[in-house]
Short mmCIF file of C-alpha atoms in Angstrom, two decimals:
data_model
loop_
_atom_site.label_atom_id
_atom_site.label_comp_id
_atom_site.label_asym_id
_atom_site.label_seq_id
_atom_site.Cartn_x
_atom_site.Cartn_y
_atom_site.Cartn_z
CA UNK A 121 -3.97 4.55 26.66
CA UNK A 122 -0.15 4.87 26.37
CA UNK A 123 1.78 1.74 27.35
CA UNK A 124 4.55 2.10 29.94
CA UNK A 125 8.00 1.72 28.33
CA UNK A 126 8.78 -1.49 30.24
CA UNK A 127 5.52 -3.09 29.15
CA UNK A 128 6.04 -1.85 25.62
CA UNK A 129 9.46 -3.48 25.34
CA UNK A 130 8.17 -6.69 26.89
CA UNK A 131 5.31 -6.74 24.40
CA UNK A 132 7.66 -6.15 21.50
CA UNK A 133 9.97 -8.92 22.66
CA UNK A 134 7.14 -11.41 22.98
CA UNK A 135 5.64 -10.53 19.61
CA UNK A 136 8.69 -10.23 17.44
CA UNK A 137 10.41 -13.21 18.96
CA UNK A 138 7.52 -15.39 17.84
CA UNK A 139 8.17 -14.90 14.14
CA UNK A 140 9.81 -17.89 12.44
CA UNK A 141 12.85 -16.81 10.48
CA UNK A 142 13.58 -13.71 12.57
CA UNK A 143 16.60 -13.91 14.91
CA UNK A 144 14.90 -13.62 18.28
CA UNK A 145 17.61 -11.97 20.34
CA UNK A 146 18.57 -9.50 17.59
CA UNK A 147 15.05 -8.42 16.64
CA UNK A 148 13.00 -9.00 19.79
CA UNK A 149 13.35 -5.52 21.33
CA UNK A 150 12.99 -3.52 18.10
CA UNK A 151 10.14 -1.05 18.13
CA UNK A 152 9.63 2.05 16.05
CA UNK A 153 8.19 5.45 16.85
CA UNK A 154 4.79 6.67 15.64
CA UNK A 155 6.41 8.06 12.48
CA UNK A 156 8.54 4.95 12.02
CA UNK A 157 11.47 6.52 13.82
CA UNK A 158 14.28 3.99 14.03
CA UNK A 159 13.56 2.26 10.72
CA UNK A 160 15.97 3.31 8.00
CA UNK A 161 14.79 4.16 4.49
CA UNK A 162 17.07 3.56 1.50
CA UNK A 163 17.22 7.26 0.54
CA UNK A 164 16.97 10.63 2.26
CA UNK A 165 13.53 11.23 3.77
CA UNK A 166 12.09 14.67 3.16
CA UNK A 167 8.91 16.17 4.58
CA UNK A 168 6.13 18.13 2.93
CA UNK A 169 4.10 20.30 5.27
CA UNK A 170 0.41 20.79 4.63
CA UNK A 171 -2.72 21.96 6.37
CA UNK A 172 -5.61 19.54 6.00
CA UNK A 173 -8.90 19.38 7.88
CA UNK A 174 -7.71 22.09 10.25
CA UNK A 175 -4.47 20.34 11.17
CA UNK A 176 -0.83 20.89 10.38
CA UNK A 177 0.47 17.62 8.95
CA UNK A 178 3.55 16.31 7.17
CA UNK A 179 3.97 13.80 4.38
CA UNK A 180 7.28 11.95 4.26
CA UNK A 181 8.75 11.16 0.87
CA UNK A 182 11.90 10.17 -0.97
CA UNK A 183 12.85 12.15 -4.08
CA UNK A 184 15.47 10.19 -6.02
CA UNK A 185 17.23 11.69 -9.04
CA UNK A 186 18.01 9.61 -12.12
CA UNK A 187 21.13 7.50 -11.66
CA UNK A 188 21.81 7.50 -15.41
CA UNK A 189 20.93 9.82 -18.30
CA UNK A 190 17.62 11.50 -17.39
CA UNK A 191 14.65 10.76 -19.65
CA UNK A 192 12.61 13.72 -18.40
CA UNK A 193 9.88 11.63 -16.77
CA UNK A 194 8.84 11.51 -13.12
CA UNK A 195 7.35 8.44 -11.47
CA UNK A 196 5.34 8.56 -8.24
CA UNK A 197 5.16 5.35 -6.20
CA UNK A 198 2.14 4.85 -3.91
CA UNK A 199 2.37 2.20 -1.19
CA UNK A 200 -0.24 -0.30 -0.04
CA UNK A 201 -2.00 -0.40 3.31
CA UNK A 202 0.43 -2.90 4.85
CA UNK A 203 3.44 -1.34 3.16
CA UNK A 204 5.53 1.83 3.20
CA UNK A 205 7.51 3.88 0.72
CA UNK A 206 10.58 1.87 1.73
CA UNK A 207 9.00 -1.31 0.37
CA UNK A 208 9.62 0.11 -3.10
CA UNK A 209 13.39 0.07 -2.46
CA UNK A 210 14.33 -2.26 -5.34
CA UNK A 211 11.90 -0.58 -7.73
CA UNK A 212 13.30 2.87 -6.93
CA UNK A 213 16.79 1.68 -7.84
CA UNK A 214 15.70 0.11 -11.13
CA UNK A 215 13.68 3.14 -12.21
CA UNK A 216 16.38 5.65 -11.27
CA UNK A 217 18.95 3.64 -13.20
CA UNK A 218 16.61 3.74 -16.21
CA UNK A 219 16.62 7.55 -16.13
CA UNK A 220 13.44 8.34 -14.19
CA UNK A 221 13.08 10.79 -11.33
CA UNK A 222 11.34 8.76 -8.62
CA UNK A 223 9.17 9.95 -5.75
CA UNK A 224 8.09 7.39 -3.17
CA UNK A 225 5.52 8.77 -0.74
CA UNK A 226 4.15 7.87 2.68
CA UNK A 227 0.51 8.91 2.89
CA UNK A 228 -0.86 10.75 5.92
CA UNK A 229 -1.65 8.13 8.56
CA UNK A 230 1.07 5.75 7.41
CA UNK A 231 4.71 4.96 8.10
CA UNK A 232 6.87 8.09 8.46
CA UNK A 233 4.03 10.57 7.90
CA UNK A 234 1.80 12.20 10.53
CA UNK A 235 -0.67 9.98 12.40
CA UNK A 236 -3.52 12.48 12.96
CA UNK A 237 -5.66 12.22 16.05
CA UNK A 238 -8.87 12.95 14.17
CA UNK A 239 -9.01 12.71 10.39
CA UNK A 240 -11.62 11.80 7.83
CA UNK A 241 -9.72 9.46 5.54
CA UNK A 242 -10.83 9.23 1.95
CA UNK A 243 -9.12 8.39 -1.30
CA UNK A 244 -10.13 11.84 -2.54
CA UNK A 245 -8.39 13.46 0.43
CA UNK A 246 -5.20 11.41 0.03
CA UNK A 247 -5.20 12.12 -3.72
CA UNK A 248 -5.55 15.84 -3.00
CA UNK A 249 -2.67 15.67 -0.51
CA UNK A 250 -0.54 13.90 -3.10
CA UNK A 251 -1.40 16.46 -5.77
CA UNK A 252 -0.41 19.25 -3.39
CA UNK A 253 2.99 17.68 -2.82
CA UNK A 254 3.67 17.34 -6.53
CA UNK A 255 2.59 20.92 -7.15
CA UNK A 256 4.90 22.12 -4.37
CA UNK A 257 7.75 20.29 -6.10
CA UNK A 258 6.87 21.85 -9.46
CA UNK A 259 5.83 18.57 -11.09
CA UNK A 260 2.87 19.19 -13.44
CA UNK A 261 2.63 15.61 -14.80
CA UNK A 262 3.86 12.23 -13.65
CA UNK A 263 3.45 8.51 -14.09
CA UNK A 264 1.53 7.18 -11.10
CA UNK A 265 2.28 3.65 -9.93
CA UNK A 266 0.20 2.27 -7.05
CA UNK A 267 0.32 -1.10 -5.32
CA UNK A 268 -2.49 -2.73 -3.28
CA UNK A 269 -4.36 0.10 -1.50
CA UNK A 270 -2.03 2.42 -3.38
CA UNK A 271 -3.56 1.06 -6.58
CA UNK A 272 -6.99 2.25 -5.44
CA UNK A 273 -5.48 5.63 -4.60
CA UNK A 274 -3.70 5.79 -7.95
CA UNK A 275 -6.98 5.11 -9.76
CA UNK A 276 -8.74 7.84 -7.77
CA UNK A 277 -5.88 10.24 -8.48
CA UNK A 278 -6.11 9.55 -12.21
CA UNK A 279 -9.87 10.08 -12.16
CA UNK A 280 -9.54 13.37 -10.29
CA UNK A 281 -6.48 14.78 -12.06
CA UNK A 282 -6.25 13.16 -15.51
CA UNK A 283 -4.39 16.17 -16.91
CA UNK A 284 -1.60 15.51 -14.39
CA UNK A 285 -1.13 11.82 -15.26
CA UNK A 286 0.83 10.67 -18.30
CA UNK A 287 0.46 6.97 -17.39
CA UNK A 288 -1.25 4.93 -14.67
CA UNK A 289 0.11 1.61 -13.44
CA UNK A 290 -1.85 -0.41 -10.87
CA UNK A 291 -0.07 -3.36 -9.28
CA UNK A 292 -2.43 -5.89 -7.66
CA UNK A 293 -4.70 -3.03 -6.60
CA UNK A 294 -7.30 -3.55 -3.92
CA UNK A 295 -10.85 -2.84 -4.92
CA UNK A 296 -11.09 -4.75 -8.19
CA UNK A 297 -14.35 -5.95 -6.65
CA UNK A 298 -16.88 -4.30 -4.33
CA UNK A 299 -16.85 -6.56 -1.28
CA UNK A 300 -19.74 -4.77 0.39
CA UNK A 301 -21.93 -5.09 -2.71
CA UNK A 302 -21.08 -8.78 -2.87
CA UNK A 303 -22.40 -9.31 0.64
CA UNK A 304 -19.41 -8.99 2.97
CA UNK A 305 -20.76 -7.61 6.29
CA UNK A 306 -19.68 -4.14 7.38
CA UNK A 307 -17.46 -3.81 10.42
CA UNK A 308 -17.27 -0.64 12.53
CA UNK A 309 -14.09 1.35 12.98
CA UNK A 310 -14.18 0.47 16.68
CA UNK A 311 -14.18 -3.23 15.83
CA UNK A 312 -11.43 -2.67 13.29
CA UNK A 313 -9.43 -0.99 16.05
CA UNK A 314 -9.90 -3.91 18.41
CA UNK A 315 -8.50 -6.22 15.77
CA UNK A 316 -5.65 -3.88 14.87
CA UNK A 317 -4.55 -3.77 18.52
CA UNK A 318 -4.15 -7.55 18.40
CA UNK A 319 -1.75 -7.35 15.47
CA UNK A 320 1.54 -9.14 16.04
CA UNK A 321 4.52 -9.94 13.89
CA UNK A 322 3.30 -13.51 13.84
CA UNK A 323 -0.16 -12.52 12.59
CA UNK A 324 1.34 -10.20 9.96
CA UNK A 325 3.51 -12.99 8.63
CA UNK A 326 0.65 -15.51 8.66
CA UNK A 327 -1.61 -13.14 6.72
CA UNK A 328 1.03 -12.34 4.13
CA UNK A 329 2.03 -15.97 3.78
CA UNK A 330 -1.56 -16.96 3.03
CA UNK A 331 -2.75 -14.09 0.84
CA UNK A 332 0.41 -12.56 -0.63
CA UNK A 333 2.89 -15.35 -1.28
CA UNK A 334 0.82 -18.50 -1.84
CA UNK A 335 2.35 -20.22 1.17
CA UNK A 336 5.97 -19.68 0.07
CA UNK A 337 8.10 -17.54 2.39
CA UNK A 338 11.50 -16.01 1.69
CA UNK A 339 13.85 -14.44 4.26
CA UNK A 340 13.77 -11.19 2.24
CA UNK A 341 10.18 -10.66 3.39
CA UNK A 342 11.13 -10.58 7.09
CA UNK A 343 12.26 -6.95 6.98
CA UNK A 344 8.81 -5.82 5.88
CA UNK A 345 7.16 -7.81 8.66
CA UNK A 346 9.49 -6.16 11.16
CA UNK A 347 8.77 -2.70 9.74
CA UNK A 348 5.04 -3.09 10.26
CA UNK A 349 5.23 -4.96 13.56
CA UNK A 350 7.57 -2.38 15.06
CA UNK A 351 4.97 0.35 14.51
CA UNK A 352 2.26 -1.70 16.22
CA UNK A 353 4.55 -2.43 19.19
CA UNK A 354 6.05 1.05 19.53
CA UNK A 355 5.13 4.14 21.59
CA UNK A 356 2.55 5.28 19.03
CA UNK A 357 0.80 1.91 18.87
CA UNK A 358 -2.66 3.22 19.76
CA UNK A 359 -2.58 6.02 17.17
CA UNK A 360 -1.13 3.68 14.53
CA UNK A 361 -3.90 1.13 15.16
CA UNK A 362 -6.62 3.80 15.07
CA UNK A 363 -5.44 5.23 11.74
CA UNK A 364 -5.20 1.70 10.35
CA UNK A 365 -8.76 1.04 11.51
CA UNK A 366 -9.93 4.21 9.79
CA UNK A 367 -8.17 3.37 6.54
CA UNK A 368 -9.59 -0.16 6.61
CA UNK A 369 -13.01 1.46 6.64
CA UNK A 370 -11.96 3.70 3.74
CA UNK A 371 -10.85 0.74 1.64
CA UNK A 372 -14.06 -1.19 2.34
CA UNK A 373 -16.57 1.63 1.85
CA UNK A 374 -15.02 3.67 -1.01
CA UNK A 375 -14.81 1.38 -4.06
CA UNK A 376 -13.41 2.82 -7.26
CA UNK A 377 -14.15 -0.23 -9.39
CA UNK A 378 -17.51 1.17 -10.52
CA UNK A 379 -15.76 4.09 -12.19
CA UNK A 380 -13.20 2.23 -14.29
CA UNK A 381 -15.09 3.04 -17.49
CA UNK A 382 -14.40 6.74 -16.85
CA UNK A 383 -10.62 6.31 -16.91
CA UNK A 384 -9.06 8.61 -19.49
CA UNK A 385 -5.32 8.00 -19.05
CA UNK A 386 -3.11 5.23 -20.48
CA UNK A 387 -3.44 2.40 -17.98
CA UNK A 388 -1.44 -0.74 -17.22
CA UNK A 389 -2.80 -3.34 -14.80
CA UNK A 390 -0.28 -5.80 -13.34
CA UNK A 391 -1.63 -8.74 -11.32
CA UNK A 392 -0.39 -11.93 -9.73
CA UNK A 393 -2.67 -14.81 -10.57
CA UNK A 394 -2.24 -16.41 -7.15
CA UNK A 395 -3.23 -13.23 -5.28
CA UNK A 396 -6.24 -13.86 -3.03
CA UNK A 397 -6.36 -10.57 -1.12
CA UNK A 398 -9.92 -9.65 -0.12
CA UNK A 399 -10.40 -7.35 2.90
CA UNK A 400 -13.33 -8.57 4.99
CA UNK A 401 -13.27 -12.11 3.61
CA UNK A 402 -12.63 -13.39 7.14
CA UNK A 403 -16.08 -12.18 8.24
CA UNK A 404 -17.94 -13.28 5.12
CA UNK A 405 -19.92 -16.53 4.89
CA UNK A 406 -17.64 -19.37 3.85
CA UNK A 407 -19.32 -19.91 0.48
CA UNK A 408 -18.89 -16.20 -0.35
CA UNK A 409 -15.35 -15.97 1.02
CA UNK A 410 -14.20 -18.69 -1.37
CA UNK A 411 -15.18 -16.52 -4.35
CA UNK A 412 -13.40 -13.34 -3.22
CA UNK A 413 -9.96 -12.09 -4.13
CA UNK A 414 -9.61 -14.15 -7.30
CA UNK A 415 -7.14 -11.91 -9.08
CA UNK A 416 -6.79 -14.46 -11.87
CA UNK A 417 -10.39 -13.53 -12.73
CA UNK A 418 -10.57 -9.96 -11.42
CA UNK A 419 -7.55 -8.75 -13.41
CA UNK A 420 -8.93 -9.62 -16.85
CA UNK A 421 -12.39 -8.34 -15.87
CA UNK A 422 -10.99 -4.96 -14.77
CA UNK A 423 -8.79 -4.64 -17.86
CA UNK A 424 -11.84 -5.10 -20.10
CA UNK A 425 -13.63 -2.26 -18.32
CA UNK A 426 -10.79 0.27 -18.40
CA UNK A 427 -10.58 1.89 -21.85
CA UNK A 428 -7.58 0.57 -23.79
CA UNK A 429 -5.98 -0.92 -20.67
CA UNK A 430 -2.98 -3.22 -20.94
CA UNK A 431 -3.03 -6.31 -18.70
CA UNK A 432 0.19 -7.96 -17.50
CA UNK A 433 -0.37 -11.25 -15.67
CA UNK A 434 2.08 -13.27 -13.58
CA UNK A 435 0.12 -16.48 -13.19
CA UNK A 436 2.48 -17.94 -10.56
CA UNK A 437 2.85 -14.86 -8.33
CA UNK A 438 0.82 -13.35 -5.52
CA UNK A 439 -0.06 -9.92 -4.18
CA UNK A 440 3.41 -8.32 -4.28
CA UNK A 441 5.20 -9.28 -7.49
CA UNK A 442 7.70 -6.45 -7.03
CA UNK A 443 8.85 -8.14 -3.79
CA UNK A 444 8.29 -11.77 -4.72
CA UNK A 445 9.97 -11.75 -8.16
CA UNK A 446 11.62 -8.34 -8.58
CA UNK A 447 13.63 -9.15 -11.70
CA UNK A 448 10.61 -10.38 -13.65
CA UNK A 449 8.43 -7.58 -12.37
CA UNK A 450 10.88 -4.82 -13.22
CA UNK A 451 11.53 -6.19 -16.69
CA UNK A 452 7.81 -6.09 -17.42
CA UNK A 453 7.36 -2.68 -15.78
CA UNK A 454 10.15 -1.04 -17.77
CA UNK A 455 8.73 -2.48 -20.97
CA UNK A 456 5.27 -1.04 -20.25
CA UNK A 457 6.65 2.34 -19.18
CA UNK A 458 8.56 2.56 -22.45
CA UNK A 459 5.50 1.53 -24.44
CA UNK A 460 7.34 -1.32 -26.14
#
């Protein structure tokens, strides 16, 4: 299934050159390896080796020391499905300056971590992998911050290891509703894979423009489109697409929303009121699709179900407030982390 190098470069040129706002000649030939080789992260990338499901794997992560007086707290940043640890770049800088030790992880199957040939993805497995990394680093407790799919993972981590979590922050997490229970049809991993193989920079941008940013695009977002598109167009494209198909199935079939009442850690929920992200909405009946992904409604509903949860709403923002309005987001985040 491996594409010949000449075809691969031609494909990358045709896909990346089609993205409005990206300089065609400068970006057209950029592709990245199966572990995002060629894309620079803002801090040193380290690797944690683990054995999972009979395979030797590695998790890539950044471990950033406090840039000012240390406050003794560690924060773990968990990326979303269409994101990587690098997407937290601005947040890492703000938190380190505020005295936190910051770990930003790439989960197995994503970004700079191993893309396993055969792997049963589950939030429980990814949470266990994450716990193993923190234990290897000698970190008994941490604040867990998860965005999008990472919010689902953060919730699962807090449910599994409450003694290891001093605070949970979910930023526009997926899974504030159970799409399958609401009537969205299931789609097989094979079908997911077919769709993933059609992913282009243009389709990535169109999706994010519609669901993440309420139709308003900024040049700053282009780098994150390129990051994702370069993986899909690179030499590991087939493996990348297969892992993405598997994790799409994980997100759809493993809801955590039904367990919010069991949460036993201090929880902050941050949502953008214009977020309309709803995996599977494109295959749902039109009348159902219109009701999905309403974070202006889902956020308050989830906060009422999580014991003593604090809700922070940005009514004018979408799925990625930390990217869309970093100054406002970080001001609110630091306030909630400090408990003020």
